[in-house]
Amino acid sequence: MNEQLLELMGRFKTIIHDDLSLEMKQYAQEFDVPIIQDQGLELMLQLLRIKQPQSILEIGTAIGYSSLMMARHLPKTHIVSIERDPKRYNEAIAYHERSSIKEQVTLLEADALEIANEELPIQKYDVIFIDAAKAQYQKFFEKYEPLLKEDGMIISDNLIFHGHIFDNNQKQSRNLKQLVRKINRYNDWLANRPNYDTLLLPIGDGVAISLKKKVK
């Protein structure tokens, strides 16, 4: 992508930041906390503006950056976000307590694969956003898709994984190779879901948009 195209694309910005969100971005960068990249966030927010969801389920809160940004840009939407790491959960709570839109978000400390679906405060979602342990993406999808509304959307982030899925470098660690294989298996599985129309876009770190097909 040449510099002129990057400059042109850079003119089209729709993300609204404040001191708190910029502080969260800086913290994530300094302490290597995985949060959604700006390009991926731009895409997701634009899709959500079109969708105008009443409810979103987020798998993987981290420090609460994406849930806060979704709430800020979608004032009529409630987000339920699940995080299993106590440290990250407490960081998210602390950040959200400082926000004026905290009432739009319900943060849950739980393992997303262990909490019962019936325990969630909302039982049907317009959108499910998966951004947690990459090796478990298929399990997350299968566990929570029963909670998706008939015209719902599932968004999966980080499916290009910094380009590692294209890298046949033999110097990769064993753990990295295993994770890459699992992400590639998820990509193949997702591409062949008969009841979803899925598009993988090379934006941010790779975002897949899966639209649930309407039953005829």
Coordinates of C-alpha atoms in Angstrom, one line a residue:
M1 CA 0.0 0.0 0.0
N2 CA 1.7 3.3 -1.1
E3 CA 2.0 6.3 1.1
Q4 CA -0.5 8.4 -0.9
L5 CA -3.2 5.7 -0.4
L6 CA -2.4 5.5 3.3
E7 CA -2.6 9.3 3.6
L8 CA -6.0 9.3 1.8
M9 CA -7.4 6.6 4.0
G10 CA -6.1 8.4 7.1
R11 CA -8.4 11.4 6.3
F12 CA -11.5 9.2 7.0
K13 CA -11.5 8.9 10.8
T14 CA -14.7 8.3 12.7
I15 CA -13.3 7.2 16.1
I16 CA -14.0 9.6 18.9
H17 CA -11.3 9.6 21.6
D18 CA -11.0 11.4 24.9
D19 CA -8.3 11.5 27.5
L20 CA -9.5 8.2 29.1
S21 CA -9.4 6.1 25.9
L22 CA -6.1 7.6 24.8
E23 CA -4.7 6.7 28.3
M24 CA -6.0 3.1 27.8
K25 CA -4.3 2.9 24.4
Q26 CA -1.0 4.1 25.9
Y27 CA -1.3 1.6 28.8
A28 CA -2.0 -1.2 26.4
Q29 CA 1.0 -0.4 24.3
E30 CA 3.3 0.0 27.3
F31 CA 2.3 -3.2 29.0
D32 CA 1.6 -5.3 25.8
V33 CA -2.1 -5.7 26.4
P34 CA -3.9 -6.9 23.2
I35 CA -6.6 -4.5 22.2
I36 CA -8.3 -4.0 18.9
Q37 CA -6.3 -2.0 16.3
D38 CA -7.6 1.3 15.1
Q39 CA -8.4 0.1 11.6
G40 CA -10.3 -2.9 12.9
L41 CA -12.1 -0.7 15.4
E42 CA -13.1 1.7 12.6
L43 CA -14.5 -1.1 10.5
M44 CA -16.4 -2.6 13.4
L45 CA -17.9 0.7 14.6
Q46 CA -19.1 1.5 11.1
L47 CA -20.7 -1.9 10.8
L48 CA -22.4 -1.4 14.2
R49 CA -23.6 2.0 13.2
I50 CA -25.4 0.4 10.3
K51 CA -26.6 -2.5 12.4
Q52 CA -27.7 -0.3 15.4
P53 CA -27.7 -3.2 17.8
Q54 CA -29.6 -3.2 21.1
S55 CA -27.2 -5.7 22.7
I56 CA -23.6 -6.9 22.1
L57 CA -21.8 -9.8 23.7
E58 CA -18.1 -9.4 23.9
I59 CA -15.9 -12.4 24.6
G60 CA -12.6 -11.0 26.0
T61 CA -12.7 -7.7 27.9
A62 CA -9.0 -7.2 28.5
I63 CA -8.8 -3.7 30.0
G64 CA -12.2 -2.7 28.7
Y65 CA -11.1 -0.6 25.7
S66 CA -13.3 -2.0 23.0
S67 CA -16.4 -2.2 25.2
L68 CA -16.0 1.4 26.2
M69 CA -15.5 2.5 22.6
M70 CA -18.5 0.6 21.4
A71 CA -20.6 2.2 24.2
R72 CA -19.3 5.7 23.4
H73 CA -20.2 5.4 19.7
L74 CA -23.5 3.5 20.2
P75 CA -25.5 5.3 22.9
K76 CA -28.5 3.0 22.6
T77 CA -26.6 -0.2 22.9
H78 CA -25.8 -2.3 26.0
I79 CA -22.7 -4.4 26.0
V80 CA -22.0 -7.5 28.1
S81 CA -18.3 -8.3 28.3
I82 CA -16.7 -11.4 29.8
E83 CA -13.1 -11.6 31.1
R84 CA -11.5 -14.5 33.0
D85 CA -8.2 -12.8 34.0
P86 CA -8.8 -11.1 37.4
K87 CA -6.1 -8.5 36.9
R88 CA -7.5 -7.5 33.5
Y89 CA -11.0 -7.5 34.8
N90 CA -10.1 -5.2 37.7
E91 CA -8.3 -2.9 35.3
A92 CA -11.4 -2.8 33.1
I93 CA -13.6 -2.0 36.2
A94 CA -11.3 0.8 37.2
Y95 CA -11.3 2.4 33.7
H96 CA -15.0 2.1 33.3
E97 CA -15.7 3.6 36.7
R98 CA -14.0 6.8 35.3
S99 CA -16.3 6.8 32.3
S100 CA -19.6 8.7 31.9
I101 CA -21.0 5.7 29.9
K102 CA -20.3 2.9 32.3
E103 CA -24.0 2.2 32.7
Q104 CA -24.1 0.9 29.1
V105 CA -21.6 -1.9 29.9
T106 CA -21.9 -5.0 32.2
L107 CA -18.5 -6.5 32.9
L108 CA -18.4 -10.1 34.1
E109 CA -15.4 -11.9 35.6
A110 CA -15.7 -15.4 34.4
D111 CA -14.3 -18.0 32.1
A112 CA -16.3 -17.6 28.9
L113 CA -16.2 -21.4 28.3
E114 CA -17.4 -22.2 31.8
I115 CA -20.1 -19.7 32.6
A116 CA -23.6 -20.9 31.8
N117 CA -25.3 -19.0 29.0
E118 CA -28.3 -18.7 31.3
E119 CA -26.2 -16.7 33.8
L120 CA -25.7 -13.8 31.3
P121 CA -27.9 -10.8 32.0
I122 CA -29.2 -10.7 28.4
Q123 CA -30.3 -13.8 26.6
K124 CA -30.4 -12.6 23.0
Y125 CA -27.7 -10.5 21.2
D126 CA -27.6 -8.7 17.9
V127 CA -23.9 -8.9 17.7
I128 CA -21.3 -11.2 19.3
F129 CA -17.7 -10.0 19.3
I130 CA -15.0 -12.6 19.8
D131 CA -11.6 -11.2 20.9
A132 CA -10.2 -13.6 23.5
A133 CA -8.0 -16.7 23.5
K134 CA -7.4 -17.4 19.8
A135 CA -7.0 -21.1 20.2
Q136 CA -10.6 -21.3 21.6
Y137 CA -12.4 -19.2 18.9
Q138 CA -14.4 -22.1 17.5
K139 CA -15.5 -23.2 21.0
F140 CA -16.6 -19.6 21.7
F141 CA -18.5 -19.4 18.4
E142 CA -20.3 -22.7 19.0
K143 CA -21.1 -22.0 22.7
Y144 CA -22.6 -18.6 22.1
E145 CA -24.2 -18.7 18.7
P146 CA -27.5 -20.0 20.2
L147 CA -27.8 -16.6 21.9
L148 CA -27.5 -14.8 18.5
K149 CA -30.7 -13.3 17.1
E150 CA -32.0 -14.5 13.7
D151 CA -30.5 -11.6 11.8
G152 CA -27.4 -11.4 14.0
M153 CA -23.7 -10.9 13.3
I154 CA -20.6 -12.5 14.8
I155 CA -17.3 -10.6 14.5
S156 CA -14.0 -12.4 15.0
D157 CA -10.8 -10.3 15.5
N158 CA -7.1 -11.2 15.0
L159 CA -7.5 -13.9 12.3
I160 CA -4.4 -12.9 10.4
F161 CA -2.5 -12.9 13.7
H162 CA 0.3 -10.4 12.7
G163 CA 0.8 -12.3 9.5
H164 CA 1.9 -15.4 11.3
I165 CA -0.8 -17.5 9.5
F166 CA 1.2 -16.9 6.2
D167 CA 4.6 -17.6 7.7
N168 CA 6.2 -21.0 7.2
N169 CA 9.3 -19.9 9.2
Q170 CA 10.7 -23.0 10.8
K171 CA 12.2 -20.9 13.6
Q172 CA 8.8 -20.3 15.1
S173 CA 8.4 -21.7 18.6
R174 CA 6.3 -24.9 19.1
N175 CA 3.6 -23.0 20.9
L176 CA 3.4 -20.3 18.2
K177 CA 3.1 -23.0 15.5
Q178 CA 0.3 -24.7 17.4
L179 CA -1.6 -21.5 17.8
V180 CA -1.2 -20.6 14.1
R181 CA -2.5 -24.1 13.1
K182 CA -5.6 -23.5 15.4
I183 CA -6.3 -20.1 13.9
N184 CA -6.0 -21.5 10.4
R185 CA -8.3 -24.3 11.3
Y186 CA -10.8 -21.8 12.7
N187 CA -10.6 -19.7 9.5
D188 CA -11.3 -22.9 7.4
W189 CA -14.2 -23.9 9.7
L190 CA -15.6 -20.4 9.6
A191 CA -15.4 -20.1 5.8
N192 CA -17.5 -23.3 5.5
R193 CA -20.3 -22.6 8.0
P194 CA -23.4 -23.3 5.9
N195 CA -25.7 -21.0 7.9
Y196 CA -23.5 -17.9 7.8
D197 CA -22.2 -15.6 5.1
T198 CA -18.6 -14.8 6.2
L199 CA -16.1 -12.3 4.9
L200 CA -12.6 -12.0 6.1
L201 CA -11.1 -8.6 5.7
P202 CA -7.4 -7.8 5.9
I203 CA -8.0 -4.7 8.1
G204 CA -6.3 -4.2 11.4
D205 CA -5.1 -7.7 12.3
G206 CA -7.8 -9.5 10.3
V207 CA -11.5 -9.2 11.0
A208 CA -14.1 -11.8 10.0
I209 CA -17.7 -10.7 9.7
S210 CA -20.2 -13.6 9.9
L211 CA -23.8 -12.8 9.1
K212 CA -26.4 -15.3 10.1
K213 CA -28.5 -16.5 7.2
K214 CA -32.2 -16.0 7.6
V215 CA -34.3 -19.2 7.7
K216 CA -36.5 -19.3 4.6

